[in-house]
Amino acid sequence: MISTSPKDAMRAFLASKVAEKLVENPDAVTLYAAERAPDPKPYVKKTTNSEQVFRREIEKMREELETPAPTDPVVSKSNAHLMLDDYPGLSS
């Protein structure tokens, strides 16, 4: 014995109702043109941590090259009390 499933019965019922509606009013269904599919975005590679660190180091090197070298020697605060005259054996 072949029985129809409830889904098939519902599909047949809805199809008949749509057909009846179209017979009564042919303008009941409006067809629209399909929308154009959006263009895919171009692939952009995500940078890895090592690439980001490499770029930062390159930027640091560029900044160091752009900054002019100091003309007078910079004396650190910890060695501010030491002078070359304190060591008579050394010459500049």
PDB file of C-alpha atoms in Angstrom:
ATOM      1  CA  MET A   1       0.000   0.000   0.000  1.00  0.00           C
ATOM      2  CA  ILE A   2       1.463   3.365  -1.035  1.00  0.00           C
ATOM      3  CA  SER A   3       0.622   6.298   1.147  1.00  0.00           C
ATOM      4  CA  THR A   4       1.551   9.886   0.469  1.00  0.00           C
ATOM      5  CA  SER A   5       3.497  11.729   3.084  1.00  0.00           C
ATOM      6  CA  PRO A   6       2.008  14.799   4.759  1.00  0.00           C
ATOM      7  CA  LYS A   7       4.654  16.958   3.081  1.00  0.00           C
ATOM      8  CA  ASP A   8       3.705  15.732  -0.394  1.00  0.00           C
ATOM      9  CA  ALA A   9       0.015  16.347   0.381  1.00  0.00           C
ATOM     10  CA  MET A  10       0.809  19.876   1.596  1.00  0.00           C
ATOM     11  CA  ARG A  11       2.883  20.587  -1.539  1.00  0.00           C
ATOM     12  CA  ALA A  12       0.040  19.398  -3.786  1.00  0.00           C
ATOM     13  CA  PHE A  13      -2.482  21.494  -1.833  1.00  0.00           C
ATOM     14  CA  LEU A  14      -0.345  24.637  -2.047  1.00  0.00           C
ATOM     15  CA  ALA A  15       0.336  24.099  -5.756  1.00  0.00           C
ATOM     16  CA  SER A  16      -3.396  23.811  -6.452  1.00  0.00           C
ATOM     17  CA  LYS A  17      -4.116  26.981  -4.422  1.00  0.00           C
ATOM     18  CA  VAL A  18      -1.442  28.922  -6.349  1.00  0.00           C
ATOM     19  CA  ALA A  19      -2.867  27.663  -9.655  1.00  0.00           C
ATOM     20  CA  GLU A  20      -6.391  28.731  -8.610  1.00  0.00           C
ATOM     21  CA  LYS A  21      -5.129  32.178  -7.564  1.00  0.00           C
ATOM     22  CA  LEU A  22      -3.342  32.643 -10.900  1.00  0.00           C
ATOM     23  CA  VAL A  23      -6.507  31.714 -12.792  1.00  0.00           C
ATOM     24  CA  GLU A  24      -8.517  34.286 -10.808  1.00  0.00           C
ATOM     25  CA  ASN A  25      -5.867  37.022 -10.939  1.00  0.00           C
ATOM     26  CA  PRO A  26      -2.962  36.562 -13.397  1.00  0.00           C
ATOM     27  CA  ASP A  27      -1.203  39.659 -12.010  1.00  0.00           C
ATOM     28  CA  ALA A  28      -1.037  38.171  -8.503  1.00  0.00           C
ATOM     29  CA  VAL A  29       2.541  36.996  -9.028  1.00  0.00           C
ATOM     30  CA  THR A  30       5.207  39.516  -9.938  1.00  0.00           C
ATOM     31  CA  LEU A  31       8.481  38.248 -11.307  1.00  0.00           C
ATOM     32  CA  TYR A  32      11.598  40.254 -10.628  1.00  0.00           C
ATOM     33  CA  ALA A  33      14.959  40.011 -12.270  1.00  0.00           C
ATOM     34  CA  ALA A  34      17.556  38.205 -10.222  1.00  0.00           C
ATOM     35  CA  GLU A  35      20.011  40.410  -8.380  1.00  0.00           C
ATOM     36  CA  ARG A  36      23.586  40.394  -9.502  1.00  0.00           C
ATOM     37  CA  ALA A  37      25.865  38.388  -7.251  1.00  0.00           C
ATOM     38  CA  PRO A  38      28.263  40.635  -5.316  1.00  0.00           C
ATOM     39  CA  ASP A  39      31.863  40.683  -6.454  1.00  0.00           C
ATOM     40  CA  PRO A  40      34.082  38.649  -4.162  1.00  0.00           C
ATOM     41  CA  LYS A  41      36.527  40.607  -2.073  1.00  0.00           C
ATOM     42  CA  PRO A  42      40.156  40.165  -3.058  1.00  0.00           C
ATOM     43  CA  TYR A  43      42.189  37.835  -0.897  1.00  0.00           C
ATOM     44  CA  VAL A  44      44.187  39.646   1.748  1.00  0.00           C
ATOM     45  CA  LYS A  45      46.788  37.608   3.592  1.00  0.00           C
ATOM     46  CA  LYS A  46      46.738  38.073   7.339  1.00  0.00           C
ATOM     47  CA  THR A  47      50.185  39.002   8.629  1.00  0.00           C
ATOM     48  CA  THR A  48      51.824  36.686  11.113  1.00  0.00           C
ATOM     49  CA  ASN A  49      53.393  37.812  14.373  1.00  0.00           C
ATOM     50  CA  SER A  50      56.901  37.347  13.010  1.00  0.00           C
ATOM     51  CA  GLU A  51      56.079  39.532   9.991  1.00  0.00           C
ATOM     52  CA  GLN A  52      54.708  42.252  12.286  1.00  0.00           C
ATOM     53  CA  VAL A  53      57.824  42.150  14.478  1.00  0.00           C
ATOM     54  CA  PHE A  54      60.031  42.275  11.373  1.00  0.00           C
ATOM     55  CA  ARG A  55      58.196  45.370  10.099  1.00  0.00           C
ATOM     56  CA  ARG A  56      58.512  47.070  13.503  1.00  0.00           C
ATOM     57  CA  GLU A  57      62.264  46.414  13.549  1.00  0.00           C
ATOM     58  CA  ILE A  58      62.639  47.781  10.027  1.00  0.00           C
ATOM     59  CA  GLU A  59      60.738  50.919  11.071  1.00  0.00           C
ATOM     60  CA  LYS A  60      63.014  51.327  14.109  1.00  0.00           C
ATOM     61  CA  MET A  61      66.082  51.045  11.874  1.00  0.00           C
ATOM     62  CA  ARG A  62      64.687  53.645   9.473  1.00  0.00           C
ATOM     63  CA  GLU A  63      63.947  56.020  12.351  1.00  0.00           C
ATOM     64  CA  GLU A  64      67.488  55.569  13.686  1.00  0.00           C
ATOM     65  CA  LEU A  65      68.917  56.375  10.249  1.00  0.00           C
ATOM     66  CA  GLU A  66      66.722  59.461   9.906  1.00  0.00           C
ATOM     67  CA  THR A  67      67.639  60.937  13.280  1.00  0.00           C
ATOM     68  CA  PRO A  68      70.946  62.801  13.159  1.00  0.00           C
ATOM     69  CA  ALA A  69      73.788  61.499  15.297  1.00  0.00           C
ATOM     70  CA  PRO A  70      74.563  63.729  18.278  1.00  0.00           C
ATOM     71  CA  THR A  71      77.670  65.882  17.846  1.00  0.00           C
ATOM     72  CA  ASP A  72      78.692  65.891  21.498  1.00  0.00           C
ATOM     73  CA  PRO A  73      78.990  62.598  23.353  1.00  0.00           C
ATOM     74  CA  VAL A  74      76.074  61.708  25.556  1.00  0.00           C
ATOM     75  CA  VAL A  75      77.074  60.911  29.099  1.00  0.00           C
ATOM     76  CA  SER A  76      74.740  58.557  30.884  1.00  0.00           C
ATOM     77  CA  LYS A  77      73.535  59.560  34.310  1.00  0.00           C
ATOM     78  CA  SER A  78      75.207  56.589  35.982  1.00  0.00           C
ATOM     79  CA  ASN A  79      78.649  57.547  34.578  1.00  0.00           C
ATOM     80  CA  ALA A  80      78.265  61.307  34.936  1.00  0.00           C
ATOM     81  CA  HIS A  81      80.814  61.469  37.736  1.00  0.00           C
ATOM     82  CA  LEU A  82      83.552  59.706  35.700  1.00  0.00           C
ATOM     83  CA  MET A  83      85.884  61.854  33.649  1.00  0.00           C
ATOM     84  CA  LEU A  84      88.659  60.907  31.265  1.00  0.00           C
ATOM     85  CA  ASP A  85      91.107  62.929  33.364  1.00  0.00           C
ATOM     86  CA  ASP A  86      90.538  60.440  36.214  1.00  0.00           C
ATOM     87  CA  TYR A  87      92.473  57.838  34.177  1.00  0.00           C
ATOM     88  CA  PRO A  88      95.884  59.271  33.251  1.00  0.00           C
ATOM     89  CA  GLY A  89      96.960  56.188  31.224  1.00  0.00           C
ATOM     90  CA  LEU A  90      94.153  56.598  28.714  1.00  0.00           C
ATOM     91  CA  SER A  91      94.366  58.945  25.781  1.00  0.00           C
ATOM     92  CA  SER A  92      91.580  60.108  23.515  1.00  0.00           C
TER      93      SER A  92
END
